[in-house]
Tab-separated table of C-alpha atoms in Angstrom:
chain	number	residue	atom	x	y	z
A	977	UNK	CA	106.802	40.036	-108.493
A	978	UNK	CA	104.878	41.287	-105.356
A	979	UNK	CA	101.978	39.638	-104.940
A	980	UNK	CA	98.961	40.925	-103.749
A	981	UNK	CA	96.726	39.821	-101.079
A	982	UNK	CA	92.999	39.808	-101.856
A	983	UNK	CA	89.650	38.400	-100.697
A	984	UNK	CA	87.277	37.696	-102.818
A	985	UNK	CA	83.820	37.969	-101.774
A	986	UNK	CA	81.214	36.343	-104.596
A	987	UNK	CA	77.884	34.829	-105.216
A	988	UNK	CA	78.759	32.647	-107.861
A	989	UNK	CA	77.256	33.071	-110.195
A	990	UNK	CA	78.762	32.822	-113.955
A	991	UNK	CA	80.744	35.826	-114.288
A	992	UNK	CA	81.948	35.119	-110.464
A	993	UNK	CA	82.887	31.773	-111.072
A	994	UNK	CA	85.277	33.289	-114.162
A	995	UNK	CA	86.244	36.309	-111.960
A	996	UNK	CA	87.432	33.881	-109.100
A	997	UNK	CA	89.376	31.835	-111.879
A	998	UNK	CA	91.245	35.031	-112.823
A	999	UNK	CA	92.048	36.195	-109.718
A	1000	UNK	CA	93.574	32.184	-108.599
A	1001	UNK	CA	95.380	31.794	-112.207
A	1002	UNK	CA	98.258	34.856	-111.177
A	1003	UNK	CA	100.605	34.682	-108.883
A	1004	UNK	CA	100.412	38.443	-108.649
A	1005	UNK	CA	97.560	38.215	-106.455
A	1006	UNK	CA	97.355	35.863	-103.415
A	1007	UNK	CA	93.616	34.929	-102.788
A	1008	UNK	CA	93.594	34.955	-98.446
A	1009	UNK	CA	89.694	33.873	-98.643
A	1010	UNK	CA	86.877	33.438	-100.604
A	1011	UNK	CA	83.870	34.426	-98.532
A	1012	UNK	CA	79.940	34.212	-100.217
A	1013	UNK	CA	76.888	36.633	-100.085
A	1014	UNK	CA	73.172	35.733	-101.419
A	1015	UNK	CA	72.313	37.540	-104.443
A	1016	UNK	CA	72.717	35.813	-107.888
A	1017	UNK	CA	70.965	32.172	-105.988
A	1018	UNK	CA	70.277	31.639	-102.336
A	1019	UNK	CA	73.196	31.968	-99.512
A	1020	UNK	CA	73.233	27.960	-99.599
A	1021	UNK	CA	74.040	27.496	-103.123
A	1022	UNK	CA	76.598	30.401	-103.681
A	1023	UNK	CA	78.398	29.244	-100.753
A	1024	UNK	CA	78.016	25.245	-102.498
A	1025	UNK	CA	79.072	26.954	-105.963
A	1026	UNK	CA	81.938	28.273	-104.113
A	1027	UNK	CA	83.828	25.098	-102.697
A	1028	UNK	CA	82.865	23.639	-106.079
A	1029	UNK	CA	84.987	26.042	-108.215
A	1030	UNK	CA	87.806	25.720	-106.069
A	1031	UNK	CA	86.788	22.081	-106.003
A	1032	UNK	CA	87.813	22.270	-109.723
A	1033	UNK	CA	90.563	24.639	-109.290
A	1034	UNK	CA	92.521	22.292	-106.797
A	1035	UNK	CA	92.589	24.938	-104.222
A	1036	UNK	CA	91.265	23.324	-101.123
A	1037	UNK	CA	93.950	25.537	-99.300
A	1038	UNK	CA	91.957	28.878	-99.421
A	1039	UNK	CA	89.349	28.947	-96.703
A	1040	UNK	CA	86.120	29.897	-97.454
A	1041	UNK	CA	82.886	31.137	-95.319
A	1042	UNK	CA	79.246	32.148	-95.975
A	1043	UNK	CA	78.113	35.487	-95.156
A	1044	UNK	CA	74.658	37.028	-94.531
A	1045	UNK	CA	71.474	35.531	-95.661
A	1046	UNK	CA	69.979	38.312	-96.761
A	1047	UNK	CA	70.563	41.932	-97.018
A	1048	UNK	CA	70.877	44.896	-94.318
A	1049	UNK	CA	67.373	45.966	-94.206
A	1050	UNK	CA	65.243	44.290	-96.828
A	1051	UNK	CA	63.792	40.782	-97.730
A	1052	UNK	CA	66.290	38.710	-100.820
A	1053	UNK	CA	66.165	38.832	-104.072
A	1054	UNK	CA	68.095	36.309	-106.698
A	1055	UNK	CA	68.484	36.051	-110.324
A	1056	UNK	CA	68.042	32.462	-110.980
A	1057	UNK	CA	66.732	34.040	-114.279
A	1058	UNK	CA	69.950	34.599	-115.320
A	1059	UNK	CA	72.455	32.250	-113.563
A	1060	UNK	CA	70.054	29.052	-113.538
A	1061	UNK	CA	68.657	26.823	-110.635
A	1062	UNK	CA	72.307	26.100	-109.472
A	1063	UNK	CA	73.530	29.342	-110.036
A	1064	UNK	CA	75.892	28.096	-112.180
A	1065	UNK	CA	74.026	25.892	-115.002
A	1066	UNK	CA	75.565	24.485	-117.749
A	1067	UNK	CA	79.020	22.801	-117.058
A	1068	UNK	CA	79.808	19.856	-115.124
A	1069	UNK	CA	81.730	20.365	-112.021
A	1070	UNK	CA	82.520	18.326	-109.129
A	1071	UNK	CA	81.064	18.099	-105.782
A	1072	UNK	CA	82.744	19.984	-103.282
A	1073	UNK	CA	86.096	18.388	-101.853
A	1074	UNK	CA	86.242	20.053	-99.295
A	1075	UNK	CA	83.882	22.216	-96.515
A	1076	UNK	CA	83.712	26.023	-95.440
A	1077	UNK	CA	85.536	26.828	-92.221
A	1078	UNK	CA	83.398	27.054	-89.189
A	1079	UNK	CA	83.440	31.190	-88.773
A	1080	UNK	CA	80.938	33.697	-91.098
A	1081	UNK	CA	82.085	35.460	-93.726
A	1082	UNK	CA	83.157	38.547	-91.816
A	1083	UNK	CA	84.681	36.954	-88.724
A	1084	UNK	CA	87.103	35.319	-91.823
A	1085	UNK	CA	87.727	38.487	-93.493
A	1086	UNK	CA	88.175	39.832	-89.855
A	1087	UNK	CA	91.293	37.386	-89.163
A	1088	UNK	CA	92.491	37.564	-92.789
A	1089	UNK	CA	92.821	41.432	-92.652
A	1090	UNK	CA	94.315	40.990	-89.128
A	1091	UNK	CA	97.120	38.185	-89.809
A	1092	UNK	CA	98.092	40.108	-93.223
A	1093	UNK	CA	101.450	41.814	-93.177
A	1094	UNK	CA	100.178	44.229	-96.324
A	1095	UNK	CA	97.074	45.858	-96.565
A	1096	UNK	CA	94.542	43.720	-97.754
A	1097	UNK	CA	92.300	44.135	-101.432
A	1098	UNK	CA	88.222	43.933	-100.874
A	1099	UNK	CA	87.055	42.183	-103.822
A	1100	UNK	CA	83.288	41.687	-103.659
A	1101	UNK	CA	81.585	40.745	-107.022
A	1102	UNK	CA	77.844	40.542	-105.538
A	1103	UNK	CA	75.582	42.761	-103.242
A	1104	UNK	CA	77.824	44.619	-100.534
A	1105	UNK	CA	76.037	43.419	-97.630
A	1106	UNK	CA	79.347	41.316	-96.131
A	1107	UNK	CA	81.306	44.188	-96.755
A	1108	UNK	CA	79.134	46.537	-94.598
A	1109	UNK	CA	79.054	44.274	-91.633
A	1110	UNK	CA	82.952	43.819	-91.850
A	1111	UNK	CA	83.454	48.133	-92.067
A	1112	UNK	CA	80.567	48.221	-89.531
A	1113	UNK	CA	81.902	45.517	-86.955
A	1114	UNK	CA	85.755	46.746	-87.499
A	1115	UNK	CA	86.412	50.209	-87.767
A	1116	UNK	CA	89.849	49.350	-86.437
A	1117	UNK	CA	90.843	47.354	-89.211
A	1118	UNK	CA	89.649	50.286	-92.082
A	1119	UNK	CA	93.481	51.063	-92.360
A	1120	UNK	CA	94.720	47.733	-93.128
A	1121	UNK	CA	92.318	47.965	-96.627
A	1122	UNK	CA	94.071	48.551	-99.017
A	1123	UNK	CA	91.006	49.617	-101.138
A	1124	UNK	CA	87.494	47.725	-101.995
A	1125	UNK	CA	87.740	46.704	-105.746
A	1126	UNK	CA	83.813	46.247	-106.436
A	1127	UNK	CA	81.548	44.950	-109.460
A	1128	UNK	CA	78.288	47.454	-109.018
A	1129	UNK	CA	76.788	50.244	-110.013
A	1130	UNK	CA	76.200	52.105	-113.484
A	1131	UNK	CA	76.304	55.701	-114.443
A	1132	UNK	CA	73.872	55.197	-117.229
A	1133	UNK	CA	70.979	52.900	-117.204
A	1134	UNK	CA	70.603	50.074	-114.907
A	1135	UNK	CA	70.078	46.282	-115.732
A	1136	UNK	CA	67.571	45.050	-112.862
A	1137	UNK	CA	65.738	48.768	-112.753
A	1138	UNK	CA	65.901	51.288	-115.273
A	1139	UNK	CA	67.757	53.052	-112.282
A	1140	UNK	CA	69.545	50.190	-110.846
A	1141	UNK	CA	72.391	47.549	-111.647
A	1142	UNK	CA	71.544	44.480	-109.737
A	1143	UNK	CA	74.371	44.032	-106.720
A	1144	UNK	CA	73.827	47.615	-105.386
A	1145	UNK	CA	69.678	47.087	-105.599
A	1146	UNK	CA	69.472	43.805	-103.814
A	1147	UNK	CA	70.744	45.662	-100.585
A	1148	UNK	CA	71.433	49.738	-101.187
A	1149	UNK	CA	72.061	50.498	-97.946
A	1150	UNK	CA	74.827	48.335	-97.332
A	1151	UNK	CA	76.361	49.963	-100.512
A	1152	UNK	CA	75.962	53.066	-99.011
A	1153	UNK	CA	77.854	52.334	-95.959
A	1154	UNK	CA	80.880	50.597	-98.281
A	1155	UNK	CA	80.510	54.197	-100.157
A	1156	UNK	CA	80.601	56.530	-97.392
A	1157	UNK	CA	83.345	54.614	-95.546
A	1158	UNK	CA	86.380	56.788	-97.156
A	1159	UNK	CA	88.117	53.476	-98.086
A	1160	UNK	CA	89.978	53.890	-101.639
A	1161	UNK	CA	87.108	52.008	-104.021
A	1162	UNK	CA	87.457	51.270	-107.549
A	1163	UNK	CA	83.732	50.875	-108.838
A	1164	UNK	CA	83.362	48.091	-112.402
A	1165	UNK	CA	79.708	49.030	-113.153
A	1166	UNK	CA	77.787	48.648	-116.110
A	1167	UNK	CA	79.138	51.284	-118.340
A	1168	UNK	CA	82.378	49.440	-118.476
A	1169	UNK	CA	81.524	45.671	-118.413
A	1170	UNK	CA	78.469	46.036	-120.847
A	1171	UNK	CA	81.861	46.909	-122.827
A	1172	UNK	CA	83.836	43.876	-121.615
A	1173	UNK	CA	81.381	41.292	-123.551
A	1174	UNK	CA	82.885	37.911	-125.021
A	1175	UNK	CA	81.455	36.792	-128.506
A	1176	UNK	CA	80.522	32.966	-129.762
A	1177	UNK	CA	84.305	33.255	-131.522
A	1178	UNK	CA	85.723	34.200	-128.082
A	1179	UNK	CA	84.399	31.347	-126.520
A	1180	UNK	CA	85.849	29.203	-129.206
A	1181	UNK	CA	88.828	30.235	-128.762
A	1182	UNK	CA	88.447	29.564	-124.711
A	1183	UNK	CA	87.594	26.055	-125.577
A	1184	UNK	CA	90.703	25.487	-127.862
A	1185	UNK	CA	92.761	25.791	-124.343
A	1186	UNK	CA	93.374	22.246	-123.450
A	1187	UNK	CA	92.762	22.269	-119.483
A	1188	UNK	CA	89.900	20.954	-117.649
A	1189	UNK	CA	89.462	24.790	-116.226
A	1190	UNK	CA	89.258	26.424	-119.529
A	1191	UNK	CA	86.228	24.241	-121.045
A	1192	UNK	CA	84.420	24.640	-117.442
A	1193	UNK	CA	84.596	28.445	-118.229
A	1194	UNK	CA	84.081	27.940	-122.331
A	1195	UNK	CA	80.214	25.582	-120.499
A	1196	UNK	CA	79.230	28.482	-118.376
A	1197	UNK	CA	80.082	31.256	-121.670
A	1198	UNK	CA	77.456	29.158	-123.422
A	1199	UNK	CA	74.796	29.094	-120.750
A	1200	UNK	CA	75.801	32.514	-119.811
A	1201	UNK	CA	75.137	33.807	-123.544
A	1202	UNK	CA	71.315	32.688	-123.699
A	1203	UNK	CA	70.255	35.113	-121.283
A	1204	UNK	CA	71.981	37.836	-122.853
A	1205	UNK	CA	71.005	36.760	-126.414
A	1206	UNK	CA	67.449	38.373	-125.629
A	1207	UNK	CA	66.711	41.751	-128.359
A	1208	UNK	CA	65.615	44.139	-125.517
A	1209	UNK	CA	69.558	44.061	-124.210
A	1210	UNK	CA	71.353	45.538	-127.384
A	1211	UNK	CA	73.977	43.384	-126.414
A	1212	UNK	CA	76.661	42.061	-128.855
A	1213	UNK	CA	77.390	39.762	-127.127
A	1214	UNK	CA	77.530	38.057	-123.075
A	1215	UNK	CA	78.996	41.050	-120.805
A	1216	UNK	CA	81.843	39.327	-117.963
A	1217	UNK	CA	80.862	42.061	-115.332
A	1218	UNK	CA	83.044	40.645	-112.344
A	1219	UNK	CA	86.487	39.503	-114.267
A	1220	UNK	CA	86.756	43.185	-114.847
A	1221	UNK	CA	87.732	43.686	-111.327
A	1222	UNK	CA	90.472	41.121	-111.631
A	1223	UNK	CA	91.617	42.562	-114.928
A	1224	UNK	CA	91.872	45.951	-113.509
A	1225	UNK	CA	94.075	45.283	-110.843
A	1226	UNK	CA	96.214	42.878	-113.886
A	1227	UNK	CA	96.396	45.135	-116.453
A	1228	UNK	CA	94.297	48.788	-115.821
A	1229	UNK	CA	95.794	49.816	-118.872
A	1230	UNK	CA	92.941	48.023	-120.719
A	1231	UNK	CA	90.706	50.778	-119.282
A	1232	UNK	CA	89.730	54.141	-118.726
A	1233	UNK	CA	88.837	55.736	-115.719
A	1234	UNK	CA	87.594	58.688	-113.765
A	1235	UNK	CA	87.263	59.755	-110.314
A	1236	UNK	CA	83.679	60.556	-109.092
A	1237	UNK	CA	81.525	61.109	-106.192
A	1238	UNK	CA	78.681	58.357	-106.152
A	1239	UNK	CA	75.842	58.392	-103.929
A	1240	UNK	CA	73.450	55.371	-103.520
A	1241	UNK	CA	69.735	56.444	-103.285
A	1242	UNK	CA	68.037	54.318	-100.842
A	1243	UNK	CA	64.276	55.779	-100.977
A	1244	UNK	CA	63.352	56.835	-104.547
A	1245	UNK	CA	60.339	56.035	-105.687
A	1246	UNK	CA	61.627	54.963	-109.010
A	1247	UNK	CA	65.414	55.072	-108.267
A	1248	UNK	CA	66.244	52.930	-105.308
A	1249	UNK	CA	69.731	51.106	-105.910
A	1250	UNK	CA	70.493	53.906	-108.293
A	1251	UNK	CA	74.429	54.588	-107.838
A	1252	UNK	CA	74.392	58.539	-108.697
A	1253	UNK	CA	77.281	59.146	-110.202
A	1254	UNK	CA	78.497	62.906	-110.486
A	1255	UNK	CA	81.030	63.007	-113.537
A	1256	UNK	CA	80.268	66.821	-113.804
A	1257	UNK	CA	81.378	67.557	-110.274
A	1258	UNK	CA	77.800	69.187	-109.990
A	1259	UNK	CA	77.673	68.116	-106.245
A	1260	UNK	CA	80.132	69.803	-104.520
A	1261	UNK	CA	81.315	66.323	-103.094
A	1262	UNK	CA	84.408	65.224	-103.012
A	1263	UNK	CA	85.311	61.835	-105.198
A	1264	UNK	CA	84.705	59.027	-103.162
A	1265	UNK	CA	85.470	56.312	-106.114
A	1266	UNK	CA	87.130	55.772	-109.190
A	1267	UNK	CA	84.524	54.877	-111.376
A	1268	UNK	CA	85.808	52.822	-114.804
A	1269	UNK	CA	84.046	53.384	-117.648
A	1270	UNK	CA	85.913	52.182	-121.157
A	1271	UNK	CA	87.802	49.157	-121.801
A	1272	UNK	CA	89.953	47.611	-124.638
A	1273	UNK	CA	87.900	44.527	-125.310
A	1274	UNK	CA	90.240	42.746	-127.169
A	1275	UNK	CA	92.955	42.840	-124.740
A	1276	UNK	CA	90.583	41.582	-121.967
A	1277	UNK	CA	89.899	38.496	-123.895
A	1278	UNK	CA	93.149	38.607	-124.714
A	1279	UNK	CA	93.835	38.521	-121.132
A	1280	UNK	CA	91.350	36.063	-120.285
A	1281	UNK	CA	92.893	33.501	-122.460
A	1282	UNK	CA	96.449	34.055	-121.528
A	1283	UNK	CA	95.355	33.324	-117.955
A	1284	UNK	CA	93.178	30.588	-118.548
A	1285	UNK	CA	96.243	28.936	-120.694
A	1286	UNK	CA	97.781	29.163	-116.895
A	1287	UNK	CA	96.169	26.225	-115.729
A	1288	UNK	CA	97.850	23.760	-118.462
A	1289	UNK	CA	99.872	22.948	-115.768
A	1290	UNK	CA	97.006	21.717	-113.384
């Protein structure tokens, strides 16, 4: 098998934490770096939460970086809300073993994209803002992407606005540079991963797995789940937006997809963060993303759990 190579670029974050255990459980991706953004807690603790899952993971080998504070052209915002004071309440994991090299996020990506022999898979889970200064600072390296495999975005409604889905509306215009950059992206927004949702019997079955990994990821499910337990979402149960990035480039069987122009409005009054998405080829613009949109559920937890069952061996 060929393996892949990939950076992942997070702010962990629950469903980051489980999206960067998918993507280290397979050995047909090879994680280069793992390189953190503010957005789901401050740049301090996603960065912490970082060296602590690969803390648990055993993976002191992958080098991993902080990125930019805060976004392009507009003051932070986080969703402790949602992902605790840690960013990752609920389970128990170690202190990190290890510390973040001495380079930023995109002088990391920089030399990973650089060294690599095969073009290289953009994998950010959180605002976009590290992935704009890398396509901003290196045009020269644009070729060796092999294409930016994003969680962002929604055709339909949002989750933070009624317009917007979170990562794109903490900083917009750094999505619209990644958008506009003609780089092959594959866009997991909210039409698909509101789809991708794990139930309480899901969780029990991640819990059966007897690894220290799989009841980590069974903790942050539970914590995960209150949030999402609220009426107003018409959830049925807690939606794993980032792991559908990793299961994508596993298995994008499990989904359906369509190729779309999507703009990012940066100035509505009511709409800024808004990823337009134009499934009706009303624009006149040519598709600049494929844009998933339906997923078999089953076979993602399916998936999940397979993977997770990986890490018996740990």
């Amino acid at each position: 098998m060929t393996s892949r190579p990939i950076i992942c670029d997070c702010d962990p974050g629950h469903d980051d934490a489980i999206s960067l255990i998918l993507a280290l459980s397979t050995p047909a991706l090879s994680v280069q770096a793992v390189t953190t953004s503010a957005g789901n807690q401050t740049p301090d603790k996603t960065l912490n939460n970082a060296l602590r899952i690969l803390t648990l993971l055993k993976r002191h080998d992958i080098p991993v970086a902080g990125g930019a504070i805060k976004p392009l052209a507009r003051e932070l915002i986080i969703a402790d809300n949602v992902h605790g004071e840690t960013g990752l309440d609920g389970p128990k994991l170690p202190d990190p073993g290890f510390a973040p090299v001495d380079i930023n996020a995109i002088e990391l990506m920089a030399q990973k994209i650089k060294a690599s022999e095969t073009p290289v898979i953009l994998n950010p889970t959180g605002p976009l803002t590290n992935i704009a200064l890398l396509l901003a600072n290196y045009p020269e390296l644009h070729s060796k992407i092999d294409s930016i495999v994003l969680m962002g975005g929604a055709a339909a409604a949002g989750n933070w606005t009624p317009a917007a889905e979170f990562n794109i509306y903490v900083d917009p215009e750094a999505a619209e540079i990644v958008f506009k950059s003609g780089i092959p992206i594959v866009m997991c927004g909210l039409d698909v991963t509101h789809e991708a949702y794990i139930l309480d019997e899901d969780i029990e079955r991640v819990r059966a797995i007897d690894n220290p990994v799989a009841q980590c990821v069974a903790d942050l499910l539970d914590f995960f789940m209150i949030y999402h337990r609220d009426p107003k979402w018409g959830l049925k149960g807690a939606p794993l937006h980032d792991p559908c990035t990793i299961a994508w480039l596993l298995k994008p069987e499990l989904f359906t997809a369509q190729d779309c122009w999507v703009g990012i409005e940066t100035k509505g009054e009511h709409t800024q963060g808004m990823t337009v998405v134009d499934r009706y080829s009303l624009s006149g613009n040519e598709p600049n993303a494929k844009v998933l949109f339906n997923i078999d559920r089953e076979g993602f937890v399916d998936l999940l759990v397979e993977q997770l069952q990986a890490y018996n061996t740990l």
